[in-house]
mmCIF file with all atom_site columns, C-alpha atoms in Angstrom:
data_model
loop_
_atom_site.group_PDB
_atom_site.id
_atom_site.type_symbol
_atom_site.label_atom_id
_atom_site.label_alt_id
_atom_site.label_comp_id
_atom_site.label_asym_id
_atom_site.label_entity_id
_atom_site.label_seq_id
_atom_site.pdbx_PDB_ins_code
_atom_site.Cartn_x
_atom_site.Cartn_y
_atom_site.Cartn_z
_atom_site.occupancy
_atom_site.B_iso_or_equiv
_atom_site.pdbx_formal_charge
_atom_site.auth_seq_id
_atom_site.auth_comp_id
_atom_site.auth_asym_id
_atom_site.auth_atom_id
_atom_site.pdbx_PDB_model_num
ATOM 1  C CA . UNK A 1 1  ? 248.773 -66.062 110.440 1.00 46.00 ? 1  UNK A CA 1
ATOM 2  C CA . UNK A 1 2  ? 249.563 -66.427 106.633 1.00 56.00 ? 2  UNK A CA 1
ATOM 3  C CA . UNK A 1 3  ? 251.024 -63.516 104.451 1.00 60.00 ? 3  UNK A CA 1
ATOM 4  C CA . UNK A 1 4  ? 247.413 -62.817 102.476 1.00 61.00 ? 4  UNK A CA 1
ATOM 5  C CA . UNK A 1 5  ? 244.663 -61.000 104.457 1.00 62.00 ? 5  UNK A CA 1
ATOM 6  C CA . UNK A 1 6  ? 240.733 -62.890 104.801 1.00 67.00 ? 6  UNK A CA 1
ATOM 7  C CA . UNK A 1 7  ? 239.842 -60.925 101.830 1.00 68.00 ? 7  UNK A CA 1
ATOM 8  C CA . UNK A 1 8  ? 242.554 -62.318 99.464  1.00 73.00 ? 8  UNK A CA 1
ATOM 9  C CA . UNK A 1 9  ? 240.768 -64.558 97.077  1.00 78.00 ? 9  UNK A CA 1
ATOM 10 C CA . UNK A 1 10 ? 243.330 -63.859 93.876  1.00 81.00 ? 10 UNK A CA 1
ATOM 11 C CA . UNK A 1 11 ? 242.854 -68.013 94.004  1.00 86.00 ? 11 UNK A CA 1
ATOM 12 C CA . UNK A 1 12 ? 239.172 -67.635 93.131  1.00 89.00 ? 12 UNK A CA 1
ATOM 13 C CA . UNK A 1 13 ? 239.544 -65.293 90.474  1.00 90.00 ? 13 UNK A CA 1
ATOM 14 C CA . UNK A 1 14 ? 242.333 -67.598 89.133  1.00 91.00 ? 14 UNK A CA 1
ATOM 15 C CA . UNK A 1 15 ? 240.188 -70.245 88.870  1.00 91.00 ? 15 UNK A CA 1
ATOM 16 C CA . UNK A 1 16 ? 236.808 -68.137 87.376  1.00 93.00 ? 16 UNK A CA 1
ATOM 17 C CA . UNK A 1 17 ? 239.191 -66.650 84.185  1.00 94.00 ? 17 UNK A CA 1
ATOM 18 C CA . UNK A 1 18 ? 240.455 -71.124 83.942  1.00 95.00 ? 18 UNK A CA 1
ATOM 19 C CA . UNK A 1 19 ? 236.749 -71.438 83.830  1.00 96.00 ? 19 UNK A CA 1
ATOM 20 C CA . UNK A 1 20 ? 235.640 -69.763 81.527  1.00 97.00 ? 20 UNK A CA 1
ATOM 21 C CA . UNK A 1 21 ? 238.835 -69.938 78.979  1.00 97.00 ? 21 UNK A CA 1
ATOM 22 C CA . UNK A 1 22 ? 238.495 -73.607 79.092  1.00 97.00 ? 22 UNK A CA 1
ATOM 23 C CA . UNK A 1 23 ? 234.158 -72.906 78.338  1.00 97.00 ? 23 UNK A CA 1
ATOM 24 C CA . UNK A 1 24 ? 235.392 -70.578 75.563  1.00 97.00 ? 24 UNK A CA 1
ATOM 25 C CA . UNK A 1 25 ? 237.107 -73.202 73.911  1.00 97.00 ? 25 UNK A CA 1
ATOM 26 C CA . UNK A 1 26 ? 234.686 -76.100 74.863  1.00 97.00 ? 26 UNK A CA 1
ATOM 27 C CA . UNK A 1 27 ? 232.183 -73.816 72.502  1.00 98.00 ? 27 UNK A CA 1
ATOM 28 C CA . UNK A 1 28 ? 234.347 -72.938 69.823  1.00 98.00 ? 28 UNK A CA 1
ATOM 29 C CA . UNK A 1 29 ? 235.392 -76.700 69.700  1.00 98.00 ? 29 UNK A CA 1
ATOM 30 C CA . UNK A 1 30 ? 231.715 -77.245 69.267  1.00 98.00 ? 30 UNK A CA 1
ATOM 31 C CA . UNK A 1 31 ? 230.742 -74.796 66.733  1.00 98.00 ? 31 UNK A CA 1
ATOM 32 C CA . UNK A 1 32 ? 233.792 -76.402 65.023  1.00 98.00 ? 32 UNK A CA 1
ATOM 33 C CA . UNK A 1 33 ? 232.405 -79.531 65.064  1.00 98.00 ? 33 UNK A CA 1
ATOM 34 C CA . UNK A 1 34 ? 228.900 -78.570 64.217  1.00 98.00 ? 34 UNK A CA 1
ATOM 35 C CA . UNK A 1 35 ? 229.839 -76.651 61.607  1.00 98.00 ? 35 UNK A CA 1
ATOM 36 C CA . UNK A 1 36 ? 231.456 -79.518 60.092  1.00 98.00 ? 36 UNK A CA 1
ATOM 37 C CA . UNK A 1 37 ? 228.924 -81.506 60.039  1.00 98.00 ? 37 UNK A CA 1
ATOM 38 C CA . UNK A 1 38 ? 226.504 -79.268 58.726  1.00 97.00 ? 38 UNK A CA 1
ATOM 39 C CA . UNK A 1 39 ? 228.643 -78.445 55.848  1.00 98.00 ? 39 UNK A CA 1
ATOM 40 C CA . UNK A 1 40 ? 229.194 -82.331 55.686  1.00 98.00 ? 40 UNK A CA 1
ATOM 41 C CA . UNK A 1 41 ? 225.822 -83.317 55.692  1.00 98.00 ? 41 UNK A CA 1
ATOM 42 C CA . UNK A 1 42 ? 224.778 -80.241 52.523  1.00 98.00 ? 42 UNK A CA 1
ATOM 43 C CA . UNK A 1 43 ? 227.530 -81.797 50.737  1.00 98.00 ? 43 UNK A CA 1
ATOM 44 C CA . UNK A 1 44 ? 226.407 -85.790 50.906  1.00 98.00 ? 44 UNK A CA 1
ATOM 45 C CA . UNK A 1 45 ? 222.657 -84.177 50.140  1.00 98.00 ? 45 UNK A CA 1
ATOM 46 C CA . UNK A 1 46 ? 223.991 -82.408 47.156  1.00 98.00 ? 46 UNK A CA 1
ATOM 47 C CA . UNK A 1 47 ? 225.745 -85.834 45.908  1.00 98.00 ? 47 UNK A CA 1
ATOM 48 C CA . UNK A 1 48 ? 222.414 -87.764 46.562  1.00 98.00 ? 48 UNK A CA 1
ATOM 49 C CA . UNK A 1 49 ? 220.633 -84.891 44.372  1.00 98.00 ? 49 UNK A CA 1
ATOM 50 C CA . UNK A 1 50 ? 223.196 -85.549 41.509  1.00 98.00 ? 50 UNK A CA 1
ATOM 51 C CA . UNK A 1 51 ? 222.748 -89.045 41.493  1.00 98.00 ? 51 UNK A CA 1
ATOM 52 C CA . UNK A 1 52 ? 219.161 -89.592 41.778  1.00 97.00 ? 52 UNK A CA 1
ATOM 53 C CA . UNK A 1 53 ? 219.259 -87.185 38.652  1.00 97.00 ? 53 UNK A CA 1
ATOM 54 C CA . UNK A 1 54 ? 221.555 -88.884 37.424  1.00 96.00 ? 54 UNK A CA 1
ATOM 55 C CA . UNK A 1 55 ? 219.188 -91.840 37.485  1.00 95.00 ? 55 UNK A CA 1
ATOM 56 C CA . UNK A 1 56 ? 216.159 -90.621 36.420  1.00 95.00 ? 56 UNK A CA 1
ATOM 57 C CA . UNK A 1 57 ? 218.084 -89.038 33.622  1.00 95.00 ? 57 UNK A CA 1
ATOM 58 C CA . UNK A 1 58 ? 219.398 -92.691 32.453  1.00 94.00 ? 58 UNK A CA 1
ATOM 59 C CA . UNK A 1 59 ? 215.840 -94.211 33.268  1.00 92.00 ? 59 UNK A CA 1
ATOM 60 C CA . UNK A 1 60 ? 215.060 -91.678 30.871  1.00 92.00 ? 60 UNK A CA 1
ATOM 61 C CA . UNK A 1 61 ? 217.226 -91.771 27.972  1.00 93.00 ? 61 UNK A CA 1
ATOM 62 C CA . UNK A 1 62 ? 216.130 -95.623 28.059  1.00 89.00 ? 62 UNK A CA 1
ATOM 63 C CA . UNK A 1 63 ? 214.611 -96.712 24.704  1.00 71.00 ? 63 UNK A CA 1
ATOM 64 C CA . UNK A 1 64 ? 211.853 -99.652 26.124  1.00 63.00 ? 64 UNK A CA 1
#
């Protein structure tokens, strides 16, 4: 019979804590990435509110 007793299952809590460090991280890599692209995408929609001002401001200033 081995060393360990029937009740040993170190190996199963070994592998729960791997688990769920490696889930930790999954999430943090995506609120990473989601934050990212949320910052990303106020950003571009701040440029495309600066340049359609931009243009109605020329359209504007246009003496026809």
């Amino acid at each position: 019979m081995t060393d360990r007793g029937w009740n040993d299952d170190s190996d199963y809590r070994d592998a729960v804590q791997r688990a769920e460090r490696a889930t930790r991280l999954g999430w943090a890599a995506i609120a990473g990435v989601a934050g990212t692209l949320g910052c990303a995408l106020i950003v571009m929609a701040g440029a495309c509110a600066v340049a359609v001002i931009g243009c109605l401001y020329v359209v504007m200033t246009l003496d026809c």
